[in-house]
Coordinates of C-alpha atoms and ligand atoms in Angstrom, one line a residue:
M1 CA 0.0 0.0 0.0
N2 CA 1.3 3.5 -0.9
A3 CA 0.2 5.6 2.0
I4 CA -0.1 9.3 1.7
T5 CA 2.1 11.2 4.1
F6 CA 0.3 13.0 6.8
D7 CA 0.5 16.8 6.9
R8 CA 1.8 17.3 10.4
S9 CA 0.7 20.9 10.6
K10 CA -2.9 19.5 10.7
A11 CA -2.3 17.5 13.8
K12 CA -4.3 18.6 16.9
F13 CA -1.5 17.3 19.2
P14 CA 2.1 16.3 18.3
I15 CA 2.5 12.9 16.7
P16 CA 6.1 11.5 16.8
E17 CA 7.6 11.0 13.4
V18 CA 9.3 7.9 14.7
A19 CA 7.9 5.7 17.5
T20 CA 10.8 4.0 19.3
S21 CA 11.2 2.1 22.5
F22 CA 11.2 3.9 25.9
I23 CA 13.7 2.4 28.3
A24 CA 14.9 3.5 31.8
G25 CA 13.2 6.9 31.6
R26 CA 14.1 7.9 28.0
A27 CA 12.9 7.4 24.5
L28 CA 15.5 5.7 22.3
P29 CA 16.8 7.6 19.3
S30 CA 15.0 7.2 16.0
D31 CA 18.1 6.4 14.0
G32 CA 18.9 3.0 15.7
T33 CA 18.8 -0.4 14.2
G34 CA 15.5 -2.3 13.6
E35 CA 12.9 -2.6 10.9
R36 CA 10.9 0.5 9.9
I37 CA 7.1 -0.2 10.0
P38 CA 4.5 2.3 8.7
V39 CA 1.9 3.5 11.2
I40 CA -1.3 4.3 9.3
C41 CA -4.3 6.3 10.3
P42 CA -7.2 3.9 9.5
A43 CA -9.6 6.8 8.9
T44 CA -7.6 8.4 6.1
E45 CA -5.0 5.8 5.2
E46 CA -2.3 8.4 5.8
L47 CA 1.2 7.5 7.1
I48 CA 1.1 9.3 10.5
S49 CA 4.3 7.8 12.0
T50 CA 6.9 5.1 11.5
L51 CA 7.7 2.5 14.1
R52 CA 11.3 1.6 14.6
E53 CA 11.2 -2.0 15.7
A54 CA 13.1 -3.1 18.8
D55 CA 15.3 -6.2 18.1
A56 CA 16.3 -8.8 20.6
Q57 CA 19.2 -6.6 21.8
E58 CA 16.9 -3.6 22.5
V59 CA 14.5 -5.9 24.2
D60 CA 17.3 -7.1 26.4
Q61 CA 18.2 -3.5 27.3
A62 CA 14.5 -2.9 28.3
V63 CA 14.3 -6.1 30.4
M64 CA 17.6 -5.4 32.1
A65 CA 16.5 -1.9 32.9
A66 CA 13.4 -3.4 34.5
R67 CA 15.5 -6.0 36.3
E68 CA 17.9 -3.3 37.7
A69 CA 14.9 -1.3 38.9
F70 CA 13.5 -4.4 40.6
A71 CA 16.7 -5.7 42.1
K72 CA 18.2 -2.4 43.3
G73 CA 15.8 0.4 42.8
P74 CA 13.5 1.9 45.4
W75 CA 10.1 0.9 43.9
P76 CA 9.7 -2.6 45.3
R77 CA 11.1 -1.4 48.7
M78 CA 8.9 1.7 49.1
S79 CA 6.1 1.8 51.6
V80 CA 2.7 1.1 49.9
D81 CA 1.7 4.7 50.9
Q82 CA 4.6 6.1 48.9
R83 CA 3.7 3.9 46.0
K84 CA 0.1 4.9 46.2
K85 CA 1.0 8.6 46.1
I86 CA 3.0 8.0 42.9
M87 CA 0.2 5.9 41.4
L88 CA -2.2 8.8 42.0
Q89 CA 0.3 11.2 40.3
I90 CA 0.2 8.9 37.3
K91 CA -3.6 8.9 37.2
Q92 CA -3.5 12.7 37.4
I93 CA -0.9 13.3 34.6
L94 CA -2.8 10.9 32.3
L95 CA -6.1 12.6 32.9
D96 CA -4.5 16.0 32.4
H97 CA -3.6 14.8 28.9
A98 CA -6.9 13.1 28.3
D99 CA -7.6 15.0 25.0
E100 CA -4.2 14.3 23.7
L101 CA -4.3 10.6 24.5
A102 CA -7.8 10.3 23.1
Y103 CA -6.6 12.0 19.9
L104 CA -3.6 9.7 19.5
E105 CA -5.8 6.7 20.1
T106 CA -8.4 7.8 17.6
M107 CA -5.8 8.7 14.9
N108 CA -4.1 5.3 15.3
A109 CA -6.8 2.8 16.2
G110 CA -9.8 4.5 14.6
I111 CA -12.0 4.2 17.7
S112 CA -14.4 7.1 18.0
T113 CA -13.0 10.0 20.0
N114 CA -16.2 10.2 22.0
H115 CA -15.9 6.6 23.1
V116 CA -12.2 6.9 24.0
R117 CA -12.6 10.2 25.8
N118 CA -15.7 9.1 27.7
F119 CA -14.8 5.5 28.5
H120 CA -11.3 4.4 27.8
V121 CA -9.4 7.5 29.2
P122 CA -11.4 7.7 32.5
R123 CA -11.0 4.0 32.9
M124 CA -7.3 4.3 32.3
G125 CA -7.0 6.9 35.1
F126 CA -9.2 4.8 37.4
N127 CA -7.0 1.7 36.8
F128 CA -4.1 3.4 38.6
E129 CA -6.3 4.6 41.5
F130 CA -8.0 1.3 41.8
F131 CA -4.9 -0.8 42.0
A132 CA -3.1 1.6 44.3
E133 CA -6.0 1.2 46.7
V134 CA -6.0 -2.6 46.3
A135 CA -2.3 -2.8 47.1
S136 CA -2.7 -0.5 50.0
Q137 CA -5.5 -2.6 51.5
D138 CA -3.5 -5.9 51.2
S139 CA -3.1 -8.1 54.2
G140 CA -1.4 -11.4 54.9
A141 CA -2.4 -14.5 56.9
A142 CA -1.2 -16.0 60.2
Y143 CA -1.5 -19.6 61.2
L144 CA -1.2 -20.7 64.9
Q145 CA -2.7 -24.2 64.7
T146 CA 0.6 -26.0 64.7
K147 CA 2.0 -25.3 68.1
P148 CA 4.4 -23.7 69.1
Y149 CA 4.8 -22.1 65.7
L150 CA 3.5 -18.9 64.2
S151 CA 3.5 -19.1 60.4
I152 CA 2.8 -15.9 58.6
V153 CA 2.1 -15.6 54.9
T154 CA 3.1 -12.4 53.1
R155 CA 3.0 -11.6 49.4
E156 CA 6.0 -10.2 47.6
P157 CA 6.3 -8.6 44.1
I158 CA 7.0 -11.3 41.5
G159 CA 9.6 -9.3 39.6
V160 CA 9.9 -8.2 36.0
C161 CA 6.5 -8.5 34.1
A162 CA 6.2 -8.8 30.3
L163 CA 3.0 -7.1 29.3
I164 CA 1.7 -7.7 25.8
G165 CA -1.4 -6.0 24.5
P166 CA -3.6 -5.9 21.3
W167 CA -4.6 -3.0 19.1
N168 CA -8.3 -2.8 19.7
A169 CA -8.3 -0.8 22.9
P170 CA -4.6 0.0 23.8
L171 CA -5.2 2.6 26.4
A172 CA -7.9 0.8 28.4
L173 CA -6.3 -2.6 28.2
C174 CA -2.6 -1.9 28.6
S175 CA -3.1 0.7 31.4
M176 CA -4.8 -2.1 33.4
K177 CA -1.8 -4.3 32.9
I178 CA 0.7 -1.6 33.9
A179 CA -1.3 -0.5 36.9
S180 CA -2.0 -4.0 38.2
A181 CA 1.7 -5.0 37.7
I182 CA 3.4 -2.0 39.3
A183 CA 0.9 -1.5 42.2
F184 CA 2.4 -4.6 43.9
G185 CA 6.0 -3.4 43.5
N186 CA 6.9 -5.0 40.2
T187 CA 8.6 -3.5 37.2
C188 CA 7.6 -4.1 33.7
V189 CA 8.2 -4.0 29.9
L190 CA 5.1 -3.3 27.8
K191 CA 4.8 -4.3 24.1
P192 CA 1.9 -2.7 22.4
S193 CA 0.6 -4.0 19.0
E194 CA 2.8 -2.9 16.1
F195 CA -0.4 -1.4 14.6
T196 CA -1.1 1.0 17.5
P197 CA 2.1 2.2 19.2
L198 CA 1.3 5.9 19.5
S199 CA -1.0 6.4 22.5
L200 CA 0.9 4.0 24.7
L201 CA 4.3 5.5 23.9
R202 CA 2.9 8.9 25.1
V203 CA 1.4 7.2 28.2
V204 CA 4.8 5.7 29.1
E205 CA 6.5 9.1 28.5
L206 CA 4.0 10.8 30.8
I207 CA 4.2 8.1 33.5
N208 CA 8.0 8.7 33.5
Q209 CA 7.4 12.4 34.2
T210 CA 6.1 11.6 37.7
D211 CA 8.1 10.5 40.7
L212 CA 8.0 6.9 39.5
P213 CA 11.6 5.6 39.6
K214 CA 13.2 5.2 36.1
G215 CA 13.1 1.6 34.8
V216 CA 9.9 0.6 36.5
V217 CA 7.8 1.1 33.3
N218 CA 9.5 0.5 30.0
L219 CA 8.1 0.0 26.5
V220 CA 9.4 -1.8 23.4
N221 CA 7.8 -1.3 20.1
G222 CA 7.7 -3.9 17.3
R223 CA 6.0 -6.9 15.8
G224 CA 4.9 -9.9 17.9
Q225 CA 7.1 -12.3 16.0
V226 CA 10.2 -10.2 16.6
T227 CA 9.9 -7.9 19.6
G228 CA 7.2 -9.9 21.4
D229 CA 8.9 -13.2 21.0
A230 CA 12.2 -11.7 22.3
L231 CA 10.4 -10.3 25.3
I232 CA 8.5 -13.5 26.4
S233 CA 11.7 -15.6 25.8
H234 CA 13.9 -13.4 27.9
P235 CA 15.3 -15.3 30.9
E236 CA 15.0 -12.3 33.2
V237 CA 11.2 -12.0 32.7
D238 CA 9.3 -13.5 35.6
V239 CA 5.8 -13.4 34.4
V240 CA 3.8 -12.9 31.1
S241 CA 0.5 -11.1 30.9
F242 CA -1.0 -11.3 27.4
T243 CA -4.2 -10.0 25.8
G244 CA -4.8 -10.9 22.2
G245 CA -6.0 -13.7 19.9
T246 CA -6.3 -17.3 20.8
T247 CA -3.8 -18.6 18.3
T248 CA -1.1 -16.2 19.5
G249 CA -2.1 -17.0 23.1
R250 CA -1.4 -20.6 22.5
A251 CA 2.1 -19.9 21.1
I252 CA 2.9 -17.6 24.0
A253 CA 1.7 -20.1 26.6
S254 CA 3.8 -22.8 25.2
R255 CA 6.9 -20.6 25.0
A256 CA 6.3 -19.4 28.6
G257 CA 5.7 -23.0 29.6
Q258 CA 9.2 -24.0 28.3
N259 CA 10.7 -21.3 30.5
L260 CA 8.4 -22.1 33.4
K261 CA 6.9 -18.6 33.5
P262 CA 3.4 -18.0 34.9
V263 CA 1.2 -16.7 32.2
A264 CA -2.2 -15.0 32.2
L265 CA -4.1 -15.0 28.9
E266 CA -7.1 -12.9 28.0
L267 CA -8.1 -14.2 24.6
G268 CA -10.9 -14.1 22.0
G269 CA -14.6 -14.7 22.2
K270 CA -17.8 -15.6 20.2
S271 CA -20.2 -14.7 22.9
A272 CA -23.9 -15.5 22.8
N273 CA -26.4 -12.7 23.3
I274 CA -29.7 -14.4 24.2
V275 CA -32.8 -12.3 23.6
T276 CA -35.7 -14.0 25.2
A277 CA -39.4 -13.4 24.6
S278 CA -39.6 -11.9 28.1
A279 CA -37.0 -9.2 27.3
N280 CA -37.8 -5.5 27.5
M281 CA -37.5 -5.2 23.7
E282 CA -36.2 -1.6 23.6
R283 CA -33.5 -2.2 26.2
A284 CA -32.5 -5.5 24.5
L285 CA -32.3 -3.7 21.2
N286 CA -30.2 -0.9 22.5
G287 CA -27.9 -3.3 24.4
S288 CA -27.5 -5.7 21.5
L289 CA -26.5 -2.9 19.1
L290 CA -23.9 -1.7 21.6
A291 CA -22.7 -5.2 22.3
I292 CA -21.8 -5.9 18.7
Y293 CA -21.0 -2.5 17.2
S294 CA -19.3 -0.4 19.8
N295 CA -15.5 0.0 19.5
N296 CA -16.1 -0.6 15.8
G297 CA -17.1 -4.1 16.6
Q298 CA -13.5 -4.9 17.6
Q299 CA -13.9 -6.2 21.1
C300 CA -13.3 -9.5 22.7
L301 CA -16.5 -9.2 24.7
A302 CA -18.7 -8.5 21.8
G303 CA -22.2 -10.1 21.8
S304 CA -21.5 -11.4 18.3
R305 CA -23.9 -14.4 18.2
I306 CA -27.4 -13.1 18.8
L307 CA -29.8 -15.9 19.7
V308 CA -33.4 -14.7 19.5
D309 CA -36.6 -16.5 20.6
R310 CA -38.6 -17.3 17.6
K311 CA -41.7 -15.7 19.1
I312 CA -40.1 -12.2 18.8
A313 CA -37.5 -12.9 16.1
D314 CA -39.2 -11.1 13.2
E315 CA -39.9 -8.0 15.2
F316 CA -36.5 -7.9 16.9
V317 CA -34.4 -8.6 13.8
S318 CA -36.3 -6.1 11.7
K319 CA -35.8 -3.4 14.4
F320 CA -32.1 -4.3 14.7
V321 CA -31.6 -4.0 11.0
K322 CA -33.3 -0.6 10.8
R323 CA -31.2 0.7 13.6
S324 CA -28.0 -0.8 12.1
E325 CA -28.7 1.1 8.9
K326 CA -29.0 4.4 10.8
I327 CA -25.7 4.1 12.7
A328 CA -23.5 7.1 12.2
V329 CA -20.4 5.6 10.5
G330 CA -17.7 8.1 9.8
D331 CA -14.6 10.0 10.9
P332 CA -13.8 8.9 14.4
L333 CA -12.6 12.4 15.3
E334 CA -16.2 13.7 14.8
T335 CA -18.1 13.6 18.0
K336 CA -21.3 12.4 16.4
T337 CA -19.6 9.3 15.0
E338 CA -20.8 6.0 16.4
V339 CA -18.7 3.5 14.3
G340 CA -15.4 4.4 12.8
P341 CA -13.0 2.5 10.5
L342 CA -11.5 -0.9 11.2
A343 CA -8.0 -0.7 12.6
Y344 CA -6.0 -1.7 9.6
E345 CA -6.4 -2.7 6.0
A346 CA -5.7 -6.4 6.3
H347 CA -8.1 -6.7 9.2
M348 CA -10.8 -4.9 7.2
K349 CA -10.3 -7.4 4.3
R350 CA -10.4 -10.3 6.8
V351 CA -13.7 -9.1 8.2
L352 CA -15.2 -8.4 4.8
G353 CA -14.1 -11.9 3.8
Y354 CA -16.6 -13.3 6.3
V355 CA -19.4 -11.8 4.2
D356 CA -18.4 -14.2 1.4
I357 CA -18.0 -17.0 3.9
A358 CA -21.6 -16.3 5.2
R359 CA -23.0 -16.3 1.6
K360 CA -21.3 -19.6 0.8
E361 CA -22.7 -21.1 3.9
G362 CA -26.2 -20.1 2.9
A363 CA -26.7 -17.4 5.5
E364 CA -29.1 -14.6 4.7
L365 CA -27.5 -11.1 4.5
L366 CA -29.8 -8.9 6.6
T367 CA -27.9 -5.7 6.2
G368 CA -24.5 -4.2 5.2
G369 CA -22.0 -6.6 3.9
G370 CA -19.6 -4.2 2.1
R371 CA -17.1 -1.5 2.4
H372 CA -18.8 1.8 3.2
T373 CA -19.5 3.5 -0.1
E374 CA -19.6 7.1 1.3
F375 CA -15.8 7.2 1.8
N376 CA -13.1 6.9 -0.8
K377 CA -10.4 6.6 1.9
G378 CA -10.3 4.8 5.2
F379 CA -11.1 1.2 6.3
Y380 CA -14.9 1.8 6.8
M381 CA -17.3 -1.1 6.7
Q382 CA -21.1 -1.0 6.8
P383 CA -22.6 -2.4 10.0
T384 CA -23.4 -5.9 8.9
A385 CA -25.8 -8.6 10.1
V386 CA -26.6 -12.1 8.8
M387 CA -29.0 -14.8 9.7
A388 CA -27.1 -18.1 9.9
K389 CA -28.4 -21.4 8.9
S390 CA -27.0 -23.2 12.0
N391 CA -24.5 -22.9 14.7
D392 CA -22.1 -25.0 12.7
A393 CA -21.5 -22.1 10.3
R394 CA -18.1 -20.4 10.5
V395 CA -19.8 -17.1 11.2
C396 CA -21.2 -18.7 14.4
R397 CA -17.9 -20.4 15.4
E398 CA -15.1 -17.9 14.5
E399 CA -14.3 -14.6 16.1
I400 CA -14.8 -12.0 13.3
F401 CA -13.9 -9.0 15.4
G402 CA -15.7 -6.3 13.4
P403 CA -19.2 -4.7 13.0
F404 CA -20.6 -8.1 12.0
A405 CA -23.6 -9.6 13.9
T406 CA -24.7 -13.2 13.4
F407 CA -28.3 -14.2 14.3
L408 CA -29.7 -17.6 15.1
V409 CA -33.3 -18.3 16.1
Y410 CA -34.2 -20.7 19.0
D411 CA -37.5 -22.1 20.4
E412 CA -36.7 -23.1 24.0
I413 CA -34.4 -21.5 26.5
D414 CA -32.6 -24.8 27.0
E415 CA -31.8 -24.8 23.2
A416 CA -30.4 -21.3 23.5
I417 CA -28.2 -22.3 26.4
A418 CA -27.0 -25.4 24.4
L419 CA -26.2 -23.1 21.4
A420 CA -24.4 -20.6 23.7
N421 CA -22.2 -23.5 25.0
E422 CA -21.5 -25.0 21.6
S423 CA -18.4 -22.9 21.1
E424 CA -14.7 -23.2 21.7
F425 CA -14.9 -19.8 23.5
G426 CA -16.4 -18.9 26.9
L427 CA -15.5 -15.2 27.6
V428 CA -18.9 -13.6 28.3
G429 CA -22.6 -14.1 27.8
Y430 CA -25.6 -11.8 27.6
V431 CA -29.2 -12.5 28.5
W432 CA -32.2 -10.1 28.1
S433 CA -35.2 -11.2 30.2
E434 CA -37.6 -9.6 32.7
H435 CA -38.2 -13.1 34.1
L436 CA -35.6 -13.7 36.9
P437 CA -35.7 -17.5 36.8
T438 CA -34.9 -17.4 33.1
A439 CA -32.1 -15.0 33.5
M440 CA -30.7 -17.1 36.4
K441 CA -31.0 -20.3 34.4
V442 CA -28.9 -18.7 31.7
S443 CA -26.4 -17.3 34.2
Q444 CA -26.0 -20.7 35.9
N445 CA -25.7 -22.8 32.7
V446 CA -23.8 -20.8 30.2
R447 CA -20.1 -21.6 30.5
A448 CA -18.5 -18.2 30.3
G449 CA -16.5 -16.0 32.7
T450 CA -19.0 -13.2 32.9
I451 CA -22.8 -13.1 32.3
W452 CA -24.5 -9.8 31.7
V453 CA -28.2 -9.8 32.5
N454 CA -30.1 -6.9 30.9
T455 CA -27.0 -4.8 30.5
P456 CA -24.1 -4.8 28.0
L457 CA -20.4 -4.5 28.6
T458 CA -20.3 -3.5 32.2
R459 CA -17.0 -4.1 33.8
E460 CA -16.7 -4.4 37.6
L461 CA -13.0 -4.2 38.3
R462 CA -13.3 -5.8 41.7
A463 CA -14.9 -8.9 40.2
P464 CA -13.0 -11.5 38.1
F465 CA -13.0 -11.0 34.3
G466 CA -11.6 -13.7 32.0
G467 CA -12.5 -16.6 29.9
Y468 CA -13.5 -20.3 30.1
K469 CA -12.3 -22.7 27.4
N470 CA -10.2 -21.1 24.6
S471 CA -11.0 -17.6 25.9
G472 CA -8.1 -17.6 28.3
I473 CA -6.3 -18.7 31.4
G474 CA -6.6 -16.6 34.6
R475 CA -8.7 -13.7 35.6
D476 CA -8.4 -9.9 36.1
S477 CA -9.7 -8.6 39.4
A478 CA -8.3 -7.1 42.6
E479 CA -7.7 -10.5 44.1
D480 CA -6.7 -12.3 40.9
C481 CA -4.2 -9.6 39.9
K482 CA -2.7 -9.7 43.4
M483 CA -2.3 -13.5 43.2
F484 CA -0.8 -13.3 39.7
F485 CA 1.6 -10.4 40.2
T486 CA 2.9 -11.5 43.6
E487 CA 4.6 -14.5 45.1
A488 CA 3.4 -16.0 48.4
K489 CA 6.0 -16.3 51.2
T490 CA 5.6 -18.3 54.4
T491 CA 7.7 -17.4 57.4
T492 CA 7.6 -19.8 60.3
I493 CA 8.8 -18.9 63.8
P494 CA 8.6 -21.0 67.0
L495 CA 6.9 -19.0 69.8
E496 CA 8.6 -21.0 72.6
D497 CA 11.5 -23.3 73.1
F498 CA 10.9 -26.8 71.7
P499 CA 12.8 -30.0 71.7
M500 CA 15.1 -30.5 68.8
A501 CA 17.3 -33.4 67.8
K502 CA 21.0 -32.8 68.7
W503 CA 22.8 -34.6 65.9
G504 CA 26.5 -35.1 66.5
A505 CA 26.2 -33.9 70.1
Ligands
NDP1 P1 -2.8 -10.8 18.4 O1 -2.9 -12.1 19.1 O2 -2.5 -10.9 16.9 O3 -1.7 -9.9 19.0 C1 -1.7 -9.5 20.4 C2 -0.4 -9.0 20.8 O4 0.6 -10.1 20.7 C3 0.2 -7.9 19.8 O5 1.0 -7.0 20.5 C4 1.1 -8.8 18.9 O6 2.1 -8.0 18.3 C5 1.6 -9.8 19.9 N1 2.2 -11.0 19.4 C6 1.9 -11.6 18.2 N2 2.6 -12.7 18.1 C7 3.4 -12.8 19.1 C8 4.5 -13.7 19.5 N3 4.8 -14.8 18.8 N4 5.1 -13.5 20.7 C9 4.8 -12.4 21.4 N5 3.9 -11.5 21.1 C10 3.2 -11.7 20.0 O7 -4.2 -10.1 18.7 P2 -4.7 -8.8 18.0 O8 -3.7 -7.7 18.3 O9 -5.1 -9.0 16.6 O10 -5.9 -8.4 18.9 C11 -7.2 -9.0 18.7 C12 -7.4 -10.2 19.6 O11 -7.3 -9.8 20.9 C13 -8.8 -10.7 19.4 O12 -8.8 -12.1 19.2 C14 -9.5 -10.4 20.7 O13 -10.6 -11.2 21.0 C15 -8.4 -10.4 21.6 N6 -8.7 -9.6 22.8 C16 -9.0 -10.2 24.0 C17 -9.4 -9.4 25.1 C18 -9.8 -10.1 26.4 O14 -9.8 -9.4 27.4 N7 -10.1 -11.4 26.4 C19 -9.5 -8.0 25.0 C20 -9.2 -7.4 23.7 C21 -8.8 -8.2 22.7 P3 1.8 -7.4 16.8 O15 0.4 -7.0 16.7 O16 2.7 -6.2 16.8 O17 2.2 -8.5 15.9

């Protein structure tokens, strides 16, 4: 692709010409070694920056900076109150730059600026406050049952954390990883997706302008196969936290397994959204549209398989289609935009490819199905919905990760539950019903990590989030993150003199 070069004088906030790594408190020079990878704005197809890829040597530099900060620096040794103060400084500096960070995210990932500014950026700030609080409330355990001993259990930071994130919501997802890792006294190296390096580079720069000691938060930019692989294979990395696709997750888990590193995997989904005959139709409609189309349809927790009770199917599907056709697709920088472009060209082609797959499988195209004709530039796709023939169809089984809804009709709630469970994934599930026993039946029988009843996409940070089956290993929550990012230590002390063998006496 021959991208048009972006006119920098048009930029609302500065965009770096070259995105490099950020190690031990400074950005690395743009003229170092490493592949040059174009960074494209998905809304205009302009070349907005160039990524200079970190090779294995540069990754080593980042990991060793994190190791040095962990082994000798003040961060793991500070009181939690001091750490909390710095975490709150981080929250503040990020929120002070909310517009700039939202702009960079929109320019690079194509997510509507409204969505980023109203949801992702506040959530990013809250992540630092939340995990500072969690760490400051931590307590250990004491065991007195085995006399005369007192055994106390404390938790210590685990060390250097490799954090690898996807391109669909870089600020919201990676800020959670950074906050939950460093709150417990760890240091880290973050690798964003090669497609979306810009917002997180600025986040790491800003974080390093606070009192956070240098080397605690480092960033390496580059492709997964090169930079990511070097990071997870590095012997000085103690733990790997990964969010991304299931295939990559498998590769990462096996590599981490060879090195005996604990790994947390937040992976893909093909979540069922069950609309029952007892649903409040208007709320179910609003929620179902948000569940599949928000974030341009690129979200792991999308309600992408909509299972509708036959008794209301005609009415629900026709209303859904009408509303899909009225969705404001357009420039993500415009505040009225609801759905922006897909994040990069190859991804758009992949998502569009599912329209052909659906047709070949005999699905009925209900709406959309093509590139948006209003735009001659940008990776815009029409909000799309199909009625599948059966749950065996690829559009029911595979994660499409775009504004693409797949419908199926069911007759009994048990059938809907069985369909929901006929999936390799188990990230989330949705149910719309005003009848509590029906909602509870779905909640108790659908095998997924989170079930939303009459609400879409609500995240409670205190509660576990993560997937059953191929949707991942491990959970995010206050407690789960503590367990993952710390090591347990038992210290045993006798409280009185006790008889001991006197060998050699
Ligand atoms: P990928 O799995 O392609 O990539 C995720 C990250 O891993 C990227 O930074 C990528 O780098 C990196 N990576 C790729 N290969 C390797 C490797 N061999 N070693 C180390 N790192 C590697 O996912 P996408 O970026 O395409 O994101 C979309 C996926 O993420 C979807 O499947 C979605 O469901 C999932 N996701 C899951 C969430 C959850 O919470 N469960 C939340 C959000 C997304 P690069 O891109 O530079 O190659």
